[in-house]
Short mmCIF file of C-alpha atoms and ligand atoms in Angstrom, two decimals:
data_model
loop_
_atom_site.label_atom_id
_atom_site.label_comp_id
_atom_site.label_asym_id
_atom_site.label_seq_id
_atom_site.Cartn_x
_atom_site.Cartn_y
_atom_site.Cartn_z
CA MET Y 13 -34.63 12.42 -6.78
CA THR Y 14 -32.34 11.38 -3.90
CA VAL Y 15 -30.32 8.26 -4.32
CA THR Y 16 -30.69 5.64 -1.57
CA PHE Y 17 -28.28 2.96 -0.50
CA ASP Y 18 -30.72 0.30 -1.62
CA ASP Y 19 -30.83 1.77 -5.14
CA ILE Y 20 -27.10 1.81 -5.44
CA GLN Y 21 -26.74 -1.72 -4.15
CA ALA Y 22 -29.43 -3.09 -6.41
CA ARG Y 23 -27.97 -1.40 -9.50
CA GLU Y 24 -24.47 -2.59 -8.71
CA SER Y 25 -25.59 -6.15 -8.14
CA ARG Y 26 -27.03 -6.22 -11.66
CA HIS Y 27 -24.26 -4.51 -13.61
CA VAL Y 28 -20.95 -4.56 -11.75
CA LEU Y 29 -18.85 -7.68 -11.93
CA GLN Y 30 -19.06 -9.18 -8.42
CA THR Y 31 -15.42 -9.41 -7.51
CA TYR Y 32 -15.63 -7.49 -4.23
CA LYS Y 33 -17.39 -8.20 -0.98
CA ARG Y 34 -18.57 -4.74 0.05
CA GLN Y 35 -19.76 -3.46 3.41
CA PRO Y 36 -23.31 -2.14 3.38
CA VAL Y 37 -22.51 1.60 3.14
CA ALA Y 38 -22.20 4.01 0.21
CA PHE Y 39 -20.12 7.18 0.60
CA VAL Y 40 -20.80 10.31 -1.33
CA ARG Y 41 -18.62 12.99 0.24
CA GLY Y 42 -15.50 13.45 2.38
CA SER Y 43 -13.59 16.09 4.30
CA GLY Y 44 -10.19 15.53 5.93
CA SER Y 45 -10.42 12.32 7.93
CA ARG Y 46 -14.25 12.24 7.66
CA LEU Y 47 -16.49 10.40 5.21
CA TYR Y 48 -20.25 10.99 4.79
CA ASP Y 49 -22.61 8.24 3.59
CA VAL Y 50 -25.58 8.60 1.30
CA ASP Y 51 -27.78 9.36 4.31
CA GLY Y 52 -25.50 12.09 5.56
CA ARG Y 53 -24.05 10.02 8.47
CA GLU Y 54 -20.46 10.89 9.40
CA TYR Y 55 -17.63 8.36 9.77
CA LEU Y 56 -14.04 8.74 10.98
CA ASP Y 57 -11.93 7.18 8.25
CA PHE Y 58 -9.09 5.09 9.61
CA ILE Y 59 -8.48 3.09 6.48
CA SER Y 60 -8.37 5.97 4.00
CA GLY Y 61 -9.23 3.93 0.90
CA ILE Y 62 -6.65 1.29 1.98
CA GLY Y 63 -3.82 3.77 2.46
CA VAL Y 64 -4.65 5.88 -0.57
CA ALA Y 65 -6.24 9.14 0.72
CA SER Y 66 -2.89 10.30 2.13
CA LEU Y 67 -4.02 13.89 2.35
CA GLY Y 68 -7.40 13.03 3.61
CA HIS Y 69 -10.53 13.66 1.62
CA ALA Y 70 -11.30 16.79 -0.53
CA HIS Y 71 -7.94 18.37 0.37
CA PRO Y 72 -8.37 21.99 -0.81
CA GLY Y 73 -4.82 22.28 -2.24
CA LEU Y 74 -5.03 18.96 -4.12
CA ALA Y 75 -8.52 19.82 -5.35
CA GLU Y 76 -7.19 23.10 -6.67
CA VAL Y 77 -4.33 21.55 -8.67
CA ILE Y 78 -6.60 18.77 -10.08
CA ALA Y 79 -9.24 21.30 -11.08
CA ASP Y 80 -6.64 23.62 -12.62
CA GLN Y 81 -5.06 20.74 -14.51
CA ALA Y 82 -8.49 19.52 -15.69
CA ARG Y 83 -9.15 23.01 -17.08
CA THR Y 84 -5.76 23.14 -18.69
CA LEU Y 85 -4.72 19.73 -20.13
CA LEU Y 86 -5.31 16.20 -18.84
CA HIS Y 87 -3.55 13.83 -21.11
CA THR Y 88 -1.30 13.78 -24.15
CA SER Y 89 0.29 10.28 -23.88
CA ASN Y 90 3.92 9.35 -23.63
CA LEU Y 91 4.47 10.31 -27.25
CA TYR Y 92 5.29 13.80 -25.97
CA TYR Y 93 6.95 15.69 -23.09
CA HIS Y 94 5.10 17.58 -20.36
CA PRO Y 95 6.48 19.26 -17.22
CA PHE Y 96 5.04 17.17 -14.41
CA GLN Y 97 6.74 13.73 -14.84
CA ALA Y 98 10.08 15.35 -14.14
CA ASP Y 99 8.62 17.25 -11.18
CA ALA Y 100 7.25 14.09 -9.53
CA ALA Y 101 10.32 11.97 -10.61
CA SER Y 102 12.88 14.38 -9.17
CA ARG Y 103 11.06 14.52 -5.88
CA LEU Y 104 10.86 10.70 -5.74
CA ALA Y 105 14.52 10.50 -6.56
CA ALA Y 106 15.43 12.90 -3.70
CA LEU Y 107 13.34 10.84 -1.25
CA SER Y 108 14.47 7.36 -2.35
CA GLY Y 109 18.01 7.80 -3.67
CA LEU Y 110 16.89 5.95 -6.83
CA PRO Y 111 17.41 8.44 -9.67
CA ARG Y 112 14.78 7.29 -12.21
CA ALA Y 113 11.03 6.74 -12.14
CA PHE Y 114 8.74 4.85 -14.53
CA PHE Y 115 5.10 5.99 -14.05
CA CYS Y 116 2.10 3.72 -14.18
CA ASN Y 117 -1.39 3.67 -12.73
CA SER Y 118 -1.45 1.38 -9.68
CA GLY Y 119 0.62 -0.65 -7.25
CA THR Y 120 0.23 -3.88 -9.20
CA GLU Y 121 1.56 -2.13 -12.31
CA ALA Y 122 4.49 -0.74 -10.34
CA ASN Y 123 5.37 -4.26 -9.23
CA GLU Y 124 4.82 -5.61 -12.72
CA ALA Y 125 7.28 -3.01 -14.01
CA CYS Y 126 9.85 -3.84 -11.38
CA LEU Y 127 9.63 -7.59 -12.23
CA LYS Y 128 10.08 -6.82 -15.89
CA PHE Y 129 13.03 -4.46 -15.28
CA ALA Y 130 14.67 -7.14 -13.12
CA ARG Y 131 14.46 -9.73 -15.90
CA ARG Y 132 15.53 -7.16 -18.44
CA TYR Y 133 18.61 -6.35 -16.28
CA TRP Y 134 19.94 -9.90 -16.69
CA HIS Y 135 18.75 -10.41 -20.27
CA THR Y 136 20.58 -7.25 -21.41
CA GLN Y 137 23.80 -8.58 -19.91
CA GLY Y 138 23.37 -11.85 -21.81
CA VAL Y 139 22.79 -13.86 -18.57
CA GLN Y 140 20.58 -16.80 -19.42
CA GLY Y 141 17.96 -18.17 -17.04
CA ARG Y 142 17.99 -15.58 -14.25
CA THR Y 143 14.22 -15.24 -14.57
CA GLY Y 144 12.83 -16.51 -11.26
CA PHE Y 145 11.78 -14.53 -8.18
CA VAL Y 146 12.06 -15.06 -4.43
CA ALA Y 147 9.25 -13.54 -2.41
CA ILE Y 148 8.17 -13.74 1.23
CA GLU Y 149 5.47 -15.75 2.84
CA GLY Y 150 2.46 -13.52 3.53
CA SER Y 151 3.39 -11.06 0.76
CA PHE Y 152 0.86 -9.32 -1.49
CA GLY Y 153 2.08 -7.87 -4.78
CA GLY Y 154 -1.12 -7.31 -6.63
CA ARG Y 155 -3.49 -9.00 -9.06
CA THR Y 156 -1.89 -8.91 -12.53
CA MET Y 157 -0.11 -12.07 -13.54
CA GLY Y 158 3.42 -10.96 -12.62
CA ALA Y 159 2.43 -9.31 -9.32
CA LEU Y 160 0.16 -12.22 -8.58
CA SER Y 161 3.10 -14.60 -9.06
CA VAL Y 162 4.87 -12.95 -6.09
CA THR Y 163 1.70 -12.86 -4.00
CA HIS Y 164 1.68 -15.70 -1.44
CA ASP Y 165 -2.01 -16.28 -0.66
CA GLU Y 166 -3.07 -19.56 -2.34
CA HIS Y 167 -6.67 -18.38 -2.46
CA TYR Y 168 -5.65 -15.58 -4.85
CA ARG Y 169 -3.21 -17.71 -6.85
CA ALA Y 170 -4.70 -21.13 -7.37
CA PRO Y 171 -7.44 -20.29 -9.95
CA PHE Y 172 -4.86 -18.56 -12.18
CA MET Y 173 -2.05 -21.04 -12.39
CA PRO Y 174 0.44 -21.36 -14.00
CA LEU Y 175 2.21 -18.28 -12.70
CA PHE Y 176 5.87 -17.28 -12.75
CA ASP Y 177 8.47 -19.34 -11.05
CA THR Y 178 8.53 -17.91 -7.47
CA ILE Y 179 10.03 -19.36 -4.28
CA PHE Y 180 8.37 -18.13 -1.06
CA VAL Y 181 10.58 -17.91 2.00
CA ASP Y 182 9.37 -17.99 5.62
CA PRO Y 183 10.70 -14.79 7.21
CA ALA Y 184 11.14 -16.60 10.50
CA LYS Y 185 13.86 -18.59 8.78
CA PRO Y 186 16.51 -16.19 7.44
CA GLU Y 187 18.80 -19.22 6.82
CA ALA Y 188 16.34 -20.45 4.19
CA LEU Y 189 17.23 -17.51 1.92
CA ALA Y 190 20.59 -18.92 0.98
CA GLY Y 191 18.94 -22.02 -0.50
CA ALA Y 192 16.08 -20.17 -2.14
CA VAL Y 193 18.27 -17.69 -4.06
CA THR Y 194 20.07 -19.50 -6.90
CA ASP Y 195 21.71 -18.76 -10.19
CA ARG Y 196 18.13 -18.73 -11.63
CA THR Y 197 16.94 -15.85 -9.39
CA ALA Y 198 16.47 -12.47 -11.01
CA ALA Y 199 15.28 -10.62 -7.89
CA ILE Y 200 14.01 -10.84 -4.37
CA ILE Y 201 10.82 -8.83 -3.85
CA ALA Y 202 9.72 -7.94 -0.32
CA GLU Y 203 7.48 -5.58 1.54
CA PRO Y 204 9.27 -4.03 4.46
CA ILE Y 205 6.00 -4.35 6.36
CA ARG Y 206 3.59 -6.86 4.86
CA GLY Y 207 0.29 -4.96 4.81
CA GLU Y 208 -2.36 -7.36 3.38
CA GLY Y 209 -0.44 -10.14 5.18
CA GLY Y 210 -1.42 -8.70 8.61
CA VAL Y 211 0.73 -5.60 9.13
CA ARG Y 212 3.82 -7.72 9.78
CA PRO Y 213 7.17 -5.94 9.78
CA LEU Y 214 10.22 -7.93 8.68
CA SER Y 215 12.62 -8.61 11.49
CA ARG Y 216 15.94 -6.78 11.34
CA GLU Y 217 17.68 -10.17 11.12
CA PHE Y 218 15.65 -11.21 8.09
CA ALA Y 219 16.08 -7.84 6.43
CA ASP Y 220 19.84 -8.11 6.94
CA ALA Y 221 19.85 -11.64 5.51
CA ILE Y 222 18.04 -10.33 2.38
CA ALA Y 223 20.57 -7.50 1.97
CA ASP Y 224 23.41 -9.99 2.53
CA VAL Y 225 22.28 -12.58 0.00
CA CYS Y 226 21.66 -9.82 -2.59
CA ARG Y 227 25.23 -8.51 -2.03
CA ARG Y 228 26.81 -11.94 -2.30
CA THR Y 229 24.90 -13.07 -5.39
CA GLY Y 230 24.16 -9.87 -7.26
CA THR Y 231 20.49 -10.66 -7.07
CA LEU Y 232 18.39 -7.51 -7.39
CA LEU Y 233 16.29 -6.31 -4.47
CA ILE Y 234 12.81 -4.97 -5.13
CA ALA Y 235 11.24 -3.26 -2.18
CA ASP Y 236 7.43 -3.31 -2.55
CA GLU Y 237 6.63 0.04 -0.81
CA VAL Y 238 3.15 0.34 -2.31
CA GLN Y 239 1.62 0.33 1.17
CA SER Y 240 4.54 1.05 3.49
CA GLY Y 241 6.18 3.80 1.49
CA LEU Y 242 5.79 7.53 0.96
CA GLY Y 243 5.62 8.56 4.64
CA ARG Y 244 3.11 5.94 5.90
CA THR Y 245 5.53 4.65 8.52
CA GLY Y 246 7.21 7.93 9.36
CA TYR Y 247 10.05 7.19 6.86
CA ALA Y 248 10.02 8.29 3.29
CA PHE Y 249 10.39 4.58 2.54
CA HIS Y 250 10.30 1.90 5.18
CA SER Y 251 13.25 0.13 3.55
CA GLN Y 252 15.28 2.98 4.99
CA ALA Y 253 14.40 1.77 8.48
CA LEU Y 254 15.71 -1.68 7.53
CA GLY Y 255 19.01 -0.30 6.14
CA TRP Y 256 18.18 -1.57 2.63
CA GLN Y 257 19.46 -0.04 -0.61
CA PRO Y 258 17.02 -1.57 -3.01
CA ASP Y 259 17.67 -1.65 -6.74
CA LEU Y 260 13.97 -1.06 -7.41
CA ILE Y 261 11.12 0.32 -5.30
CA SER Y 262 7.45 0.12 -6.23
CA VAL Y 263 5.03 2.81 -5.03
CA GLY Y 264 1.37 3.47 -5.52
CA LYS Y 265 -1.52 4.20 -3.09
CA ALA Y 266 -0.52 7.40 -1.24
CA LEU Y 267 1.29 8.88 -4.29
CA GLY Y 268 -1.79 10.53 -5.90
CA SER Y 269 -3.85 10.75 -2.67
CA GLY Y 270 -6.76 9.26 -4.65
CA VAL Y 271 -5.68 10.12 -8.21
CA PRO Y 272 -4.56 6.74 -9.59
CA VAL Y 273 -0.81 6.76 -10.04
CA GLY Y 274 2.06 4.37 -9.34
CA ALA Y 275 5.74 4.28 -10.08
CA ALA Y 276 8.72 1.96 -10.31
CA LEU Y 277 11.75 3.66 -8.90
CA VAL Y 278 14.97 2.44 -10.56
CA SER Y 279 18.69 2.51 -9.74
CA GLU Y 280 21.19 3.80 -12.27
CA ARG Y 281 22.62 0.22 -12.69
CA VAL Y 282 19.25 -1.20 -13.62
CA ALA Y 283 18.17 1.83 -15.64
CA GLY Y 284 21.34 1.41 -17.74
CA MET Y 285 20.04 -1.95 -18.95
CA ILE Y 286 16.60 -0.68 -20.06
CA SER Y 287 15.99 0.53 -23.61
CA ALA Y 288 13.24 2.59 -25.27
CA GLY Y 289 10.29 0.38 -25.90
CA ASP Y 290 10.95 -2.12 -23.10
CA HIS Y 291 7.90 -1.01 -21.16
CA GLY Y 292 5.07 1.48 -21.47
CA SER Y 293 1.60 2.61 -20.54
CA THR Y 294 -0.85 4.83 -22.37
CA TYR Y 295 -2.05 6.62 -19.23
CA GLY Y 296 1.13 6.19 -17.24
CA GLY Y 297 2.41 9.47 -15.87
CA ASN Y 298 -0.14 11.74 -17.52
CA LEU Y 299 -0.39 15.39 -16.62
CA LEU Y 300 -3.18 14.99 -14.10
CA ALA Y 301 -1.66 12.00 -12.30
CA THR Y 302 1.88 13.40 -12.04
CA ARG Y 303 0.81 16.86 -11.06
CA ALA Y 304 -1.24 15.35 -8.25
CA ALA Y 305 1.78 13.16 -7.25
CA ALA Y 306 4.12 16.18 -7.34
CA PHE Y 307 1.69 18.11 -5.06
CA PHE Y 308 1.46 15.18 -2.60
CA LEU Y 309 5.30 14.84 -2.57
CA GLU Y 310 5.68 18.55 -1.88
CA GLN Y 311 3.27 18.24 1.04
CA LEU Y 312 5.23 15.22 2.36
CA THR Y 313 8.57 17.07 2.50
CA ASP Y 314 8.18 20.86 2.28
CA GLY Y 315 4.74 20.75 3.87
CA GLY Y 316 5.98 18.89 6.99
CA LEU Y 317 3.74 15.83 6.50
CA LEU Y 318 6.61 13.34 7.11
CA GLU Y 319 7.39 15.06 10.50
CA HIS Y 320 3.70 15.01 11.36
CA VAL Y 321 3.46 11.29 10.76
CA LYS Y 322 6.40 10.72 13.13
CA THR Y 323 4.79 12.69 15.84
CA VAL Y 324 1.22 11.41 15.61
CA GLY Y 325 2.43 7.94 14.73
CA ALA Y 326 4.29 7.71 18.09
CA HIS Y 327 1.18 8.96 19.90
CA PHE Y 328 -0.96 6.38 18.07
CA GLU Y 329 1.38 3.58 19.07
CA ARG Y 330 1.28 4.61 22.76
CA LEU Y 331 -2.57 4.58 22.74
CA LEU Y 332 -2.78 1.27 20.87
CA ARG Y 333 -0.39 -0.39 23.34
CA ALA Y 334 -2.52 0.83 26.22
CA LEU Y 335 -5.62 -0.48 24.40
CA ALA Y 336 -3.91 -3.88 23.99
CA LEU Y 337 -3.12 -4.07 27.69
CA LYS Y 338 -6.72 -3.30 28.53
CA HIS Y 339 -8.39 -5.76 26.18
CA PRO Y 340 -7.29 -9.46 26.42
CA VAL Y 341 -8.73 -10.12 22.98
CA ILE Y 342 -5.81 -8.19 21.48
CA VAL Y 343 -2.76 -10.44 21.22
CA GLU Y 344 -0.35 -7.84 19.82
CA THR Y 345 -0.05 -4.43 18.28
CA ARG Y 346 2.30 -4.09 15.21
CA GLY Y 347 3.44 -1.66 12.63
CA ALA Y 348 5.06 1.76 12.45
CA GLY Y 349 3.92 5.41 12.03
CA LEU Y 350 0.39 5.43 10.71
CA MET Y 351 0.45 1.84 9.51
CA ARG Y 352 -0.87 -0.23 12.46
CA GLY Y 353 -2.34 -3.66 12.97
CA LEU Y 354 -4.00 -5.25 16.01
CA GLU Y 355 -3.73 -8.99 16.00
CA LEU Y 356 -6.74 -10.55 17.78
CA ARG Y 357 -7.50 -13.91 19.30
CA ILE Y 358 -10.68 -13.96 17.27
CA ASP Y 359 -11.74 -13.17 13.69
CA ALA Y 360 -11.57 -9.39 13.22
CA ALA Y 361 -14.88 -9.21 11.28
CA PRO Y 362 -17.14 -8.31 14.28
CA VAL Y 363 -14.76 -5.51 15.32
CA VAL Y 364 -14.85 -4.00 11.84
CA GLU Y 365 -18.69 -4.25 11.79
CA HIS Y 366 -19.18 -2.77 15.24
CA ALA Y 367 -16.71 -0.02 14.55
CA ARG Y 368 -18.54 0.94 11.38
CA GLN Y 369 -21.82 1.01 13.22
CA GLN Y 370 -20.25 3.43 15.72
CA GLY Y 371 -18.94 5.58 12.86
CA LEU Y 372 -15.33 4.42 12.62
CA LEU Y 373 -13.91 2.76 9.50
CA VAL Y 374 -11.19 0.20 9.92
CA ASN Y 375 -10.40 -2.96 7.96
CA ARG Y 376 -9.85 -6.68 8.52
CA THR Y 377 -6.81 -8.32 7.01
CA ASN Y 378 -5.40 -11.74 7.34
CA GLU Y 379 -8.57 -12.78 9.24
CA LYS Y 380 -7.51 -11.88 12.75
CA VAL Y 381 -5.93 -8.47 12.17
CA VAL Y 382 -7.64 -5.08 12.48
CA ARG Y 383 -5.71 -2.78 10.11
CA LEU Y 384 -5.52 1.00 10.67
CA LEU Y 385 -4.25 3.29 7.92
CA PRO Y 386 -5.61 6.80 8.65
CA PRO Y 387 -4.78 9.75 6.33
CA LEU Y 388 -1.20 10.90 6.81
CA ASN Y 389 -2.52 14.37 7.87
CA VAL Y 390 -4.85 12.90 10.51
CA GLU Y 391 -5.14 15.15 13.56
CA GLN Y 392 -4.05 13.87 16.93
CA ALA Y 393 -7.48 14.56 18.35
CA ASP Y 394 -8.93 12.18 15.73
CA ILE Y 395 -6.52 9.51 16.76
CA ASP Y 396 -7.72 9.93 20.37
CA ARG Y 397 -11.30 9.79 19.16
CA ALA Y 398 -10.67 6.59 17.03
CA VAL Y 399 -8.89 4.75 19.78
CA GLY Y 400 -11.68 5.78 22.21
CA MET Y 401 -14.22 4.26 19.82
CA LEU Y 402 -12.13 1.04 19.45
CA ASP Y 403 -12.05 0.87 23.23
CA GLN Y 404 -15.85 0.77 23.27
CA VAL Y 405 -15.99 -1.68 20.34
CA PHE Y 406 -13.66 -4.16 22.06
CA ALA Y 407 -15.76 -3.97 25.28
CA VAL Y 408 -18.87 -4.93 23.28
CA VAL Y 409 -17.12 -7.61 21.28
CA ALA Y 410 -15.64 -9.20 24.34
CA GLN Y 411 -19.18 -9.73 25.66
CA GLU Y 412 -20.37 -11.22 22.36
CA VAL Y 413 -17.42 -13.38 21.29
CA PRO Y 414 -15.49 -15.31 23.92
CA ALA Y 415 -11.76 -14.80 23.29
C1 PLP B 18 2.30 -4.06 -0.75
C2 PLP B 18 1.30 -3.91 -1.91
N1 PLP B 18 1.79 -4.13 -3.17
C3 PLP B 18 0.96 -4.00 -4.21
C4 PLP B 18 -0.38 -3.74 -4.05
C5 PLP B 18 -1.23 -3.62 -5.25
O1 PLP B 18 -1.62 -2.31 -5.46
P1 PLP B 18 -2.89 -1.94 -6.35
O2 PLP B 18 -4.09 -2.50 -5.62
O3 PLP B 18 -2.87 -0.42 -6.41
O4 PLP B 18 -2.72 -2.55 -7.66
C6 PLP B 18 -0.87 -3.56 -2.80
C7 PLP B 18 -2.27 -3.28 -2.59
O5 PLP B 18 -2.88 -3.45 -1.53
C8 PLP B 18 -0.01 -3.66 -1.69
O6 PLP B 18 -0.47 -3.48 -0.41
#
């Protein structure tokens, strides 16, 4: 019996907790930058599972290591050693300059770990009360209580109050940082490019102000690179483009290219304050997840993926700038590498809808922003195709919705 979209939707609506607003399509197969729905229709995937499918779909090399590991040994827990945590951790250390990794299963957990490690840093030294956090307006840290505490959107926060003590700073006001960071601040947490917040890069001036206040006050800097890190912007970590030397970096998404894995990357000075038992996760860093992560990291560096992102990212930017000049509905194009956003004069929903109907998957964030996060190994010809499709979509939308 063949499964239909209607069956899937009807069964989900009965048994799956309704926390997501889904688009009316069900995917069953993928290949590279293509996805295929339950009816066999092909789509060009320019959101890649929200920046996760970094090697595209059904990557033969990744499939091989996952299958091999599944046949060999999946999980033993953190009671014991296995070879792959060190493989992935040493590659992350070489890329970030932060020598130690704590493995978890998602971006929110990576942030949660960073927040805990920041508090632990002060607690171990006997400093009382440095427990608060400073975050940035428009930031998104995830959905667990700690990560939610440093997430700005009131809509996500309000039903779950009280959360941790966090002060949000407007990145247009670098001078506000000095007042926000006090002797009660454990750390500043910031995304180098706010992803969910509308693909908004921090200005160099604001980034410098963060680095400066951290230097002056000893406040730790946590770079949330869950979306912007691991090659997405053409840098190993986008904090490198800002000249930051964070004490902690959170990563997730691209790391397992679809296998759930995240990590908190930790400087030696913070690592020195952490003891056995301070944090943990049953699944965190299991053989399957860290072998997949090590494979992705090998592709990123030895496999030339980082160089590829730089090349095709520059091409993507040129095309998007031309698109913005052609269509008055586009206010601005932002981002870096293969992390791009088009700010519109109108709600982005009809653009996402028309694009999907044409066979192109993109996503709406921050209401008026079309977000584009193709796989990191996307071919230049597919970028040309996607921008060509967007061109048509904007022509249709301009007729329907007055800008
Ligand atoms: C910058 C950033 N941090 C944290 C998260 C949370 O990651 P996850 O959804 O894997 O928990 C996200 C997810 O979109 C993110 O973009």
